[in-house]
CSV table of C-alpha atoms and ligand atoms in Angstrom, one decimal:
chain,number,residue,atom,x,y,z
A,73,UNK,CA,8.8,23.2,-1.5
A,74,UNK,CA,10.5,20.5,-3.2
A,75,UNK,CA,10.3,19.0,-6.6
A,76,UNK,CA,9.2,15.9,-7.3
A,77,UNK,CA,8.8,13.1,-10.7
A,78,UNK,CA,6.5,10.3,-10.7
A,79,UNK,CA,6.9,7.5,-13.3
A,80,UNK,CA,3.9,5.7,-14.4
A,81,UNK,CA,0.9,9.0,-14.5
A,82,UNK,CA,-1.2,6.9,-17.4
A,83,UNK,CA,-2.3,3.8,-14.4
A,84,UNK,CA,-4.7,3.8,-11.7
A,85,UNK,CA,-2.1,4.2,-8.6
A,86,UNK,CA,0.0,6.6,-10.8
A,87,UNK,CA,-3.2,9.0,-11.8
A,88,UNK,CA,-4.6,8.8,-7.8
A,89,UNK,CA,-1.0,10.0,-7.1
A,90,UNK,CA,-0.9,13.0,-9.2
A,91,UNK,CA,-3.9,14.5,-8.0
A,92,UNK,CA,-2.8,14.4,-4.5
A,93,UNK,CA,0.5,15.9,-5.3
A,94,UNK,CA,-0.8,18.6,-7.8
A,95,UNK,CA,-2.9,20.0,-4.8
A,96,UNK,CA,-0.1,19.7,-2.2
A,97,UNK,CA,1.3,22.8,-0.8
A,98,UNK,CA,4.8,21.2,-0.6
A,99,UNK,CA,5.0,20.0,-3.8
A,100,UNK,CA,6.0,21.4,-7.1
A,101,UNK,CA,5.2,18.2,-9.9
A,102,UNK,CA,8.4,18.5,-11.9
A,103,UNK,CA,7.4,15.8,-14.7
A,104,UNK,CA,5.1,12.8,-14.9
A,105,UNK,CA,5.1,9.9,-17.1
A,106,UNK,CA,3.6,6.9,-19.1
A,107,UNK,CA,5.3,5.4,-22.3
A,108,UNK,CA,2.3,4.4,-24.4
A,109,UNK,CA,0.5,8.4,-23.7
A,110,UNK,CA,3.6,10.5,-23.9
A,111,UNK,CA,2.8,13.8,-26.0
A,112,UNK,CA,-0.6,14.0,-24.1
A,113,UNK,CA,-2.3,15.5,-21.3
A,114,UNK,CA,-3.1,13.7,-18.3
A,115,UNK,CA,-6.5,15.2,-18.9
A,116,UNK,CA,-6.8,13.6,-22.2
A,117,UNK,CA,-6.5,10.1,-20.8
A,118,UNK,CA,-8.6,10.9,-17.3
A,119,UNK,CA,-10.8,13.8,-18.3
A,120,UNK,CA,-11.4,15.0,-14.2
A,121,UNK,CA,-7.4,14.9,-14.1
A,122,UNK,CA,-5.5,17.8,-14.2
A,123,UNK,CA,-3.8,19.4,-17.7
A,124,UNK,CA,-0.5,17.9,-17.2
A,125,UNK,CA,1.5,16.8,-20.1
A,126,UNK,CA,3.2,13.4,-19.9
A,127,UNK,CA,6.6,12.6,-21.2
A,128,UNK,CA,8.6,9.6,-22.3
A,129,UNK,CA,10.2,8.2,-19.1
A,130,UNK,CA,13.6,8.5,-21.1
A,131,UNK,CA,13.0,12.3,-20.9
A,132,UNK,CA,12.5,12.8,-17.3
A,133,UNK,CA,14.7,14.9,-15.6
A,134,UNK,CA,15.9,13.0,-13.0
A,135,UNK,CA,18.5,15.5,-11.8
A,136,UNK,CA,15.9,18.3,-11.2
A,137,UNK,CA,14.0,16.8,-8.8
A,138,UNK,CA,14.5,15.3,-4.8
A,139,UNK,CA,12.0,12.7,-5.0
A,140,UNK,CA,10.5,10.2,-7.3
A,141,UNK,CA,7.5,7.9,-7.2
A,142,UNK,CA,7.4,5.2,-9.5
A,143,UNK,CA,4.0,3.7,-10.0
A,144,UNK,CA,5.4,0.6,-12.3
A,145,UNK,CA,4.8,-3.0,-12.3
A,146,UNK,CA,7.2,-5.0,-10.4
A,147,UNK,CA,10.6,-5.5,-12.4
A,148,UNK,CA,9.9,-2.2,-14.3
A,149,UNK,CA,10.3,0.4,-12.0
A,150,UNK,CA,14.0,-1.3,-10.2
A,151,UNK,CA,16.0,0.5,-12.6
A,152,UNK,CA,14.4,3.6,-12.6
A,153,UNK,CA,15.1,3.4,-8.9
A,154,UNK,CA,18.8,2.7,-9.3
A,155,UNK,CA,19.6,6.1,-11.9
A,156,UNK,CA,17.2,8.0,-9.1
A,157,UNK,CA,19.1,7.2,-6.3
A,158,UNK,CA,22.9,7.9,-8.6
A,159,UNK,CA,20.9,11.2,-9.9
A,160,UNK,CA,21.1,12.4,-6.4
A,161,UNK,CA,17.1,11.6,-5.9
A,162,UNK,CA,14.9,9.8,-3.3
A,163,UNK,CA,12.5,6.9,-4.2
A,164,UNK,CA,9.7,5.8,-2.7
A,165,UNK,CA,8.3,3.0,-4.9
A,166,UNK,CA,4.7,1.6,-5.2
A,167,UNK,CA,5.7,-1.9,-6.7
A,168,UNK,CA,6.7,-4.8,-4.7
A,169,UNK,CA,10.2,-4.3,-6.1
A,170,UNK,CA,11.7,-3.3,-2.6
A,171,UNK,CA,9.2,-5.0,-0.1
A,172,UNK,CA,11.2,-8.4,0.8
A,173,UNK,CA,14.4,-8.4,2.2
A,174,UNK,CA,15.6,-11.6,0.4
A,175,UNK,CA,15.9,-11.3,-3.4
A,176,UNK,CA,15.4,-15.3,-3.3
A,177,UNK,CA,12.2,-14.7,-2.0
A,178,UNK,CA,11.8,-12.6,-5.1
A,179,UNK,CA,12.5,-14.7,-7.6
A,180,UNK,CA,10.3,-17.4,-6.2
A,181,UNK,CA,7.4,-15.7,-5.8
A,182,UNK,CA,7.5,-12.7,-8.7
A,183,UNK,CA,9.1,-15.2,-11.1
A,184,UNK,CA,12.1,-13.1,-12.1
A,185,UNK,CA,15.5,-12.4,-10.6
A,186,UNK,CA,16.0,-9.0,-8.8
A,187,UNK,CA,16.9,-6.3,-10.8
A,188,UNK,CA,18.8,-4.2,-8.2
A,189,UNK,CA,19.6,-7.2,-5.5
A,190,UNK,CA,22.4,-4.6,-3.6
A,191,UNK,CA,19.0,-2.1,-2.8
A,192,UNK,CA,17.3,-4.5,-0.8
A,193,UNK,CA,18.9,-4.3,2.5
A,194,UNK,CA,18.8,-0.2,2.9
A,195,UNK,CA,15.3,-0.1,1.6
A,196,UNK,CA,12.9,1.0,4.3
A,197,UNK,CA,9.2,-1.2,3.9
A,198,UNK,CA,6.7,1.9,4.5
A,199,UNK,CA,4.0,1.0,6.6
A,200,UNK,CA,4.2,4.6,7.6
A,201,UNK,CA,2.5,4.7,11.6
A,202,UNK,CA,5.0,1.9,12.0
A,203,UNK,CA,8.5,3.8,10.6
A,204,UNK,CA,8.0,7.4,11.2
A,205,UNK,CA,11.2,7.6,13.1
A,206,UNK,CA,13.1,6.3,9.9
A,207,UNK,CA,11.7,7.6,7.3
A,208,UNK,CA,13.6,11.4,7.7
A,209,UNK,CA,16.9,9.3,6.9
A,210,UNK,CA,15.3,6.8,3.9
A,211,UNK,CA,16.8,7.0,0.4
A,212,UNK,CA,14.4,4.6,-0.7
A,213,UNK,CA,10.9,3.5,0.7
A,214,UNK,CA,9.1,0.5,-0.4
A,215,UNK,CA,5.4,1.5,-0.4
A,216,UNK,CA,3.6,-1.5,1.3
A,217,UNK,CA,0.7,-3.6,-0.7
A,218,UNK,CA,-2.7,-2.6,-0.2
A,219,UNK,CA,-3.9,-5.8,1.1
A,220,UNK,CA,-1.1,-6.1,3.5
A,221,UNK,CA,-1.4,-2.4,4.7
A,222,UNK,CA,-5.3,-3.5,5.4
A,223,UNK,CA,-4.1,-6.4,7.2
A,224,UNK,CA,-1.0,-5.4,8.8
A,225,UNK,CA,-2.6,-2.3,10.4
A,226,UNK,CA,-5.3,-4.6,12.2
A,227,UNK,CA,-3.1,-7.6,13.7
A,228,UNK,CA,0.3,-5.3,14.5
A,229,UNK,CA,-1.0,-4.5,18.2
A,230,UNK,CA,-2.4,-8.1,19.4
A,231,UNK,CA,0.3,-9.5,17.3
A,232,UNK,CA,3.5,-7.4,18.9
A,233,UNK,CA,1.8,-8.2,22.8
A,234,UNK,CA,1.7,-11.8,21.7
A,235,UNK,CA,-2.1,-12.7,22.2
A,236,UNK,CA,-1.8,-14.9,18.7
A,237,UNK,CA,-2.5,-18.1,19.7
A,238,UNK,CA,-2.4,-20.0,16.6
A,239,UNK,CA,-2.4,-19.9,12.9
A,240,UNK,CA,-4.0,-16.2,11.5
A,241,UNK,CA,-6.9,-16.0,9.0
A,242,UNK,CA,-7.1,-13.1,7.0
A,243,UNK,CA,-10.2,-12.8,4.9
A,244,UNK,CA,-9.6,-9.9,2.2
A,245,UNK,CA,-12.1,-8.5,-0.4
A,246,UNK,CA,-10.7,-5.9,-2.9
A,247,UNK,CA,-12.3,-4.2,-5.6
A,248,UNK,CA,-11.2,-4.3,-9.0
A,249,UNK,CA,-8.9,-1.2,-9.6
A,250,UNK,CA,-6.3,-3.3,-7.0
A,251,UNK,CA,-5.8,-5.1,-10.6
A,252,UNK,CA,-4.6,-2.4,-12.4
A,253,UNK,CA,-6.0,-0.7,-15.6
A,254,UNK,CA,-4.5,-3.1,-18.0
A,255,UNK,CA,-7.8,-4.6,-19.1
A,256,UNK,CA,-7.7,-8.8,-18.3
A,257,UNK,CA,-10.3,-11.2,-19.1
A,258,UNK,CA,-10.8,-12.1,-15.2
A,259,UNK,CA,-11.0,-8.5,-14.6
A,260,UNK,CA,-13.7,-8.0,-17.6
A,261,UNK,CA,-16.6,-6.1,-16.4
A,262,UNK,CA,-18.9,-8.8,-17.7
A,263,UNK,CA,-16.9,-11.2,-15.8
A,264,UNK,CA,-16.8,-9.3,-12.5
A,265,UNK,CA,-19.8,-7.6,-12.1
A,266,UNK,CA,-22.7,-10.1,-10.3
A,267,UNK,CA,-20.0,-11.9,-9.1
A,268,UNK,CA,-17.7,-12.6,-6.2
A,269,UNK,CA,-14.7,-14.6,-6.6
A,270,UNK,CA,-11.7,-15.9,-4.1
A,271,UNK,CA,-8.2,-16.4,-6.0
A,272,UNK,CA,-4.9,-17.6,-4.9
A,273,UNK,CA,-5.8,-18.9,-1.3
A,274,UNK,CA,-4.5,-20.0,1.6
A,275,UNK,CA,-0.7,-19.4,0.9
A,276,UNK,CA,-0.3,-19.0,-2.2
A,277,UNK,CA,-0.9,-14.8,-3.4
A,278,UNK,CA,2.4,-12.8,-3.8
A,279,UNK,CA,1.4,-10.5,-0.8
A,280,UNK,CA,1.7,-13.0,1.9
A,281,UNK,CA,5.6,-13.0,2.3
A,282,UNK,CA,5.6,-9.3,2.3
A,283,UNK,CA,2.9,-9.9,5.3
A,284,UNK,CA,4.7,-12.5,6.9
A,285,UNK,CA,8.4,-10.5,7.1
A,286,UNK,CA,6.5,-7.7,8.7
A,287,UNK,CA,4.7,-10.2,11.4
A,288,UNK,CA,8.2,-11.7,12.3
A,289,UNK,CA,9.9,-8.1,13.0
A,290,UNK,CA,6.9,-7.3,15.6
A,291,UNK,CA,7.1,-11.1,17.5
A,292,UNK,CA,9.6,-14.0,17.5
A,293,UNK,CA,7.1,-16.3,17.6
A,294,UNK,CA,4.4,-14.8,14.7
A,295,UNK,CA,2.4,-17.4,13.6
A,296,UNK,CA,1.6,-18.7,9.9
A,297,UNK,CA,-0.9,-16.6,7.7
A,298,UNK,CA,-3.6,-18.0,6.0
A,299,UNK,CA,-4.9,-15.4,3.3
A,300,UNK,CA,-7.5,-15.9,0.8
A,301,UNK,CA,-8.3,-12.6,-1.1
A,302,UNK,CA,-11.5,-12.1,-3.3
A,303,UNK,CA,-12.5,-9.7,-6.4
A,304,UNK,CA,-15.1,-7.5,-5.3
A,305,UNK,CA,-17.4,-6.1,-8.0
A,306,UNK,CA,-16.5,-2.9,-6.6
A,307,UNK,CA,-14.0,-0.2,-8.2
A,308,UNK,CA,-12.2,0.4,-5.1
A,309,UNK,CA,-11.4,0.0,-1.6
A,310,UNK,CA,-10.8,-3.4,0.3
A,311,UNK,CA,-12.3,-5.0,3.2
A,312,UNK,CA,-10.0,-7.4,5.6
A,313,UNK,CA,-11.9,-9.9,8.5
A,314,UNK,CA,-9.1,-11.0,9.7
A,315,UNK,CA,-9.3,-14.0,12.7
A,316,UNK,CA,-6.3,-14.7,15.0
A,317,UNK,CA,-6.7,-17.3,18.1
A,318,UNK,CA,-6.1,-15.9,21.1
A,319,UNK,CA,-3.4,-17.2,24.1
A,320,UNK,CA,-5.5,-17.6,27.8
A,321,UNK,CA,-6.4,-14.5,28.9
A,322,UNK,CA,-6.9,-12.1,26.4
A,323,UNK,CA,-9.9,-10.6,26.6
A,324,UNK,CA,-11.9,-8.2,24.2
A,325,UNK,CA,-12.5,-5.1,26.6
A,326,UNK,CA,-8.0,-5.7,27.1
A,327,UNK,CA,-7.7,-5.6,23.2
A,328,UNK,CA,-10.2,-3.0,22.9
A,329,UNK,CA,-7.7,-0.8,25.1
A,330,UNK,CA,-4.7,-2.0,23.8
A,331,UNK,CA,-5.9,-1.1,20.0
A,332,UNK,CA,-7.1,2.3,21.1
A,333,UNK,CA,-3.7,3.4,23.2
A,334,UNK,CA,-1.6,2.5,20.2
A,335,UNK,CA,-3.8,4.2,17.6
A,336,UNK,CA,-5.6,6.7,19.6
A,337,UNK,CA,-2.8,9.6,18.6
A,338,UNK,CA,-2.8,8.4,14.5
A,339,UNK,CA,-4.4,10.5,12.6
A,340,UNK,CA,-5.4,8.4,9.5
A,341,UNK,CA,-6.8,5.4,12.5
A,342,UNK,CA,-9.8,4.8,13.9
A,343,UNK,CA,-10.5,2.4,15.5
A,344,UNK,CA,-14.6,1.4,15.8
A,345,UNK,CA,-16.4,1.7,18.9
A,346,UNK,CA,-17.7,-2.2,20.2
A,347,UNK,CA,-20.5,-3.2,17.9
A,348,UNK,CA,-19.4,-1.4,15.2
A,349,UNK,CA,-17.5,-2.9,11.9
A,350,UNK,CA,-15.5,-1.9,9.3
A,351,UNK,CA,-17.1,-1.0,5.8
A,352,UNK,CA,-15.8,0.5,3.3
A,353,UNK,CA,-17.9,3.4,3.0
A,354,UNK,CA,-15.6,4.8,6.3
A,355,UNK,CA,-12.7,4.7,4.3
A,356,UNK,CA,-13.1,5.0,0.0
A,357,UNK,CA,-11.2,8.1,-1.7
A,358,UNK,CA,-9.6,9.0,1.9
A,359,UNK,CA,-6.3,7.6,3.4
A,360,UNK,CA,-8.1,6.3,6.6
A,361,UNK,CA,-8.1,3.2,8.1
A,362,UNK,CA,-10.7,1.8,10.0
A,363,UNK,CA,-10.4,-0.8,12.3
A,364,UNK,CA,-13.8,-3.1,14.0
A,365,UNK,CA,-12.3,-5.4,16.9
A,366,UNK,CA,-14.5,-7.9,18.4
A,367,UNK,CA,-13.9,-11.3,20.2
A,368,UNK,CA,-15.9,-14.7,19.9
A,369,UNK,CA,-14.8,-18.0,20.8
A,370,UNK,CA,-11.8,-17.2,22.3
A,371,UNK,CA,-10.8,-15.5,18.6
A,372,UNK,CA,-9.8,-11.8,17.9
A,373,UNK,CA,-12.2,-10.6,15.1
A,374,UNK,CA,-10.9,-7.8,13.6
A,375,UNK,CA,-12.3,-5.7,10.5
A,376,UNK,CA,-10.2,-3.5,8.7
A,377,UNK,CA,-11.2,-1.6,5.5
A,378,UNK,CA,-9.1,1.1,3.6
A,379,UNK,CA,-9.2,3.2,0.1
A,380,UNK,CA,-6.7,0.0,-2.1
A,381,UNK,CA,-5.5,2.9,-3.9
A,382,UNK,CA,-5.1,5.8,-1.1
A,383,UNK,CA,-4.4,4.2,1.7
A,384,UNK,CA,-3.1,1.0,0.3
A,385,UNK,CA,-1.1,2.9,-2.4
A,386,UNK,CA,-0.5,6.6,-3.3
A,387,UNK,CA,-2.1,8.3,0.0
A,388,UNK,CA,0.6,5.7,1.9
A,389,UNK,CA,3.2,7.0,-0.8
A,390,UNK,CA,2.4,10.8,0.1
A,391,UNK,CA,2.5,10.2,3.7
A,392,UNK,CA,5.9,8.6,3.8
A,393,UNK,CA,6.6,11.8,1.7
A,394,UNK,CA,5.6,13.7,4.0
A,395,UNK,CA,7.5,12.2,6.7
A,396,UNK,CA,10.7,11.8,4.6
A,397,UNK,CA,10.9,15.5,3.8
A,398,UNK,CA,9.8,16.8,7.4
A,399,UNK,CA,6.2,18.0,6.7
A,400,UNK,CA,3.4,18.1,8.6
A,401,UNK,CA,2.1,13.9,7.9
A,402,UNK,CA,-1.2,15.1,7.3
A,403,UNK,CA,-0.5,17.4,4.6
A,404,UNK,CA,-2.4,17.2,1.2
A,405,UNK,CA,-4.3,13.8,2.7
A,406,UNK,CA,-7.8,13.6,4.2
B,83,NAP,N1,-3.9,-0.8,-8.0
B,83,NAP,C1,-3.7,-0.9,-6.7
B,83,NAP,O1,-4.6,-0.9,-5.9
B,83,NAP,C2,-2.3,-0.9,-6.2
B,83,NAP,C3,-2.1,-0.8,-4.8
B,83,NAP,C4,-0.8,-0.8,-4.3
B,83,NAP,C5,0.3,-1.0,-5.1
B,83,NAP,N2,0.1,-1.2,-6.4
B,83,NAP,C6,1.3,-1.4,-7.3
B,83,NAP,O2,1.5,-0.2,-7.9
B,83,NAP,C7,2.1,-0.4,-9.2
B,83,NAP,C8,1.2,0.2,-10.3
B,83,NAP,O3,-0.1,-0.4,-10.2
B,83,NAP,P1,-1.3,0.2,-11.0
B,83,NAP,O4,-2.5,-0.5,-10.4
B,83,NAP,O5,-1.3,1.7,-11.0
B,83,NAP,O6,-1.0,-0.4,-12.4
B,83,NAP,P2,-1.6,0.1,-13.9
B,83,NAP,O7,-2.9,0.8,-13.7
B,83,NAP,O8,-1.5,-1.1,-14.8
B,83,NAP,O9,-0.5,1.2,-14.3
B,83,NAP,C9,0.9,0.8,-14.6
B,83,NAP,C10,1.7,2.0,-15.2
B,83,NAP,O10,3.0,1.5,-15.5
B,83,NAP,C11,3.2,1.8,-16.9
B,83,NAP,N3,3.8,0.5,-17.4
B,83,NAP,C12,3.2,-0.6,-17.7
B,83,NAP,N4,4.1,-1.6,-18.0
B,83,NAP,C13,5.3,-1.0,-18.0
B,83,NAP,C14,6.7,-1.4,-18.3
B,83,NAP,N5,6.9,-2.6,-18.6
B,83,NAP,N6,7.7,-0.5,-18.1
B,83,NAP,C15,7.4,0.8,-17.8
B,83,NAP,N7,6.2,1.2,-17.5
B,83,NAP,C16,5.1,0.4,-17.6
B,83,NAP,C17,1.9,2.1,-17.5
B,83,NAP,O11,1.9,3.1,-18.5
B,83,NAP,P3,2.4,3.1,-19.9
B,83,NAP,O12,2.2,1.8,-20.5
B,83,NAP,O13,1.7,4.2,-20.6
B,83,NAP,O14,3.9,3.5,-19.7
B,83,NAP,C18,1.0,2.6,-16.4
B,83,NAP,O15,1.2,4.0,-16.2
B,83,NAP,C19,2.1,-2.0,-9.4
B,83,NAP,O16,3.4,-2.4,-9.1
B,83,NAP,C20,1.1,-2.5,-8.4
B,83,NAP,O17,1.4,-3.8,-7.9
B,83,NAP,C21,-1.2,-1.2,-7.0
């Protein structure tokens, strides 16, 4: 059993996280957190949450428990992370805080300097099928995006073999909880529901780097990413069709096999028998990913759909937990 603190309760990734740690067998919830609810139940804010009061973040404990989660916006949660770790704590952190290795490429695209620069090289990025064998020894663990772990998950084996061929299209719908609860025009339900809308395409969205460092640890030669990702007038889950040009002889019954050795042994992947895609009614409230792999026109189709805030955040976040401490990876997910 081990004891545990997770800053940020009050928001959508922070709220998903507590219920999957109240009901985990390993975990005893030592505080939880938001600044604007402190004083109240959980249960006040979400009514199907559980009756757990939440405290100031400047109360929490942090010398009472071995782990923290920190379910922050970017910039807010660095240093929290920094009086964890000196508190004797780890961190695995949902934010984009500790994804890139270079904290110029943090400035440029999340538009502030890096709180805690001297973090970045020991912190382990968490795409957890891909780290399992580091996470034991992590003091801090950089929770993937949800788009990219959608993505990631569905080019890594064509991508590490090198069938890429050219430039890689990755098509990405999420629904609207990706966006936090903070309430935005854009993200108004008015403005949202009856409608389907792309935003920052092509190269542009803050998740591509984080995509594009992964790619180039898997192959020397990764190609560019082109990802345009849409607001689906859904409350969660995200769908990823995600196109890569394949090299001379690559052929889909090879891939098929290829994608099912690697994955056949995970327990949160499946991939889709031919003819069948991705939706995301395989994957919403679980921490599965599915994966639909077809070829046309000498192009890898693949379809990849998980839960944006189980799979793509705090079902990720209590896997690497699980790895971290030693449990069984499967505990307290389905
Ligand atoms: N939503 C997703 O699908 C998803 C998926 C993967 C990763 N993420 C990442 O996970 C993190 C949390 O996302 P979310 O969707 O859960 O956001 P959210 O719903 O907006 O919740 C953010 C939480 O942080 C607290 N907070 C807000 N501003 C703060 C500040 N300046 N300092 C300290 N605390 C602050 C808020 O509570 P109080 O104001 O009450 O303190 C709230 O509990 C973000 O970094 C996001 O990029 C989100």
């Amino acid at each position: 059993m081990i004891q545990v603190g997770l800053f940020g309760a009050s928001g959508y990734t922070g709220f998903e996280l507590v219920k999957l740690l109240h009901r985990h067998p390993e975990v005893a919830l030592r505080f939880i957190t938001s600044r604007s609810q402190a004083g109240q139940s959980l249960a006040h804010l979400y009514p199907a949450g559980p009756d757990l009061p939440l405290i100031a973040p400047e109360n929490a404990p942090l010398t009472d428990v071995d782990l923290v989660f920190l379910c922050l916006p970017h910039a807010a949660g660095a240093p929290t992370a920094v009086a964890a770790l000196e508190a004797g704590a780890r961190v695995v952190d949902l934010s984009a805080d500790f994804r890139l290795k270079s904290a110029a490429d943090y400035t440029h695209w999340y538009g502030v300097e890096h709180p805690a620069p001297n973090l970045l090289p020991e912190a382990l990025y968490g795409l957890s099928e891909f780290v399992r064998d580091q996470l034991p020894d992590a003091r801090l663990v950089a929770n993937p995006g949800c788009y990219p772990t959608s993505i990631l998950l569905a080019l890594q084996p064509a991508l590490a073999v090198g069938a890429a061929g050219g430039a890689i299209i990755a098509d990405a719908k999420s629904g609207v909880s990706g966006a936090g609860r903070l309430p935005r025009q854009n993200t108004h339900f008015v403005e949202v529901a009856g409608n389907f809308s792309p935003y920052n395409i092509g190269r542009s969205h803050r998740h591509l780097p984080e995509m594009e460092q992964a790619m180039a640890q898997w192959s020397k030669s990764a190609p560019p990413l082109i990802f345009s990702p849409h607001l689906l007038p859904v409350p969660r889950g995200i769908l990823s069709t995600v196109y890569m040009p394949l090299k001379k002889g690559w052929s889909e019954p090879t891939l098929r096999t290829l994608y099912e050795e690697i994955y056949s042994s995970e327990p949160f992947i499946r991939v889709l028998p031919a003819g069948e895609l991705a939706t995301l009614a395989h994957v919403v409230n679980s921490n599965r990913c599915v994966i639909g792999l077809s070829v046309a026109a000498e192009t890898l189709i693949l379809t990849s759909a998980i839960d944006n805030l189980v799979k793509g955040a705090a079902g990720q976040a209590v896997q690497n937990m699980n790895l971290m401490f030693g449990f069984e990876e499967q505990t307290g997910l389905v």
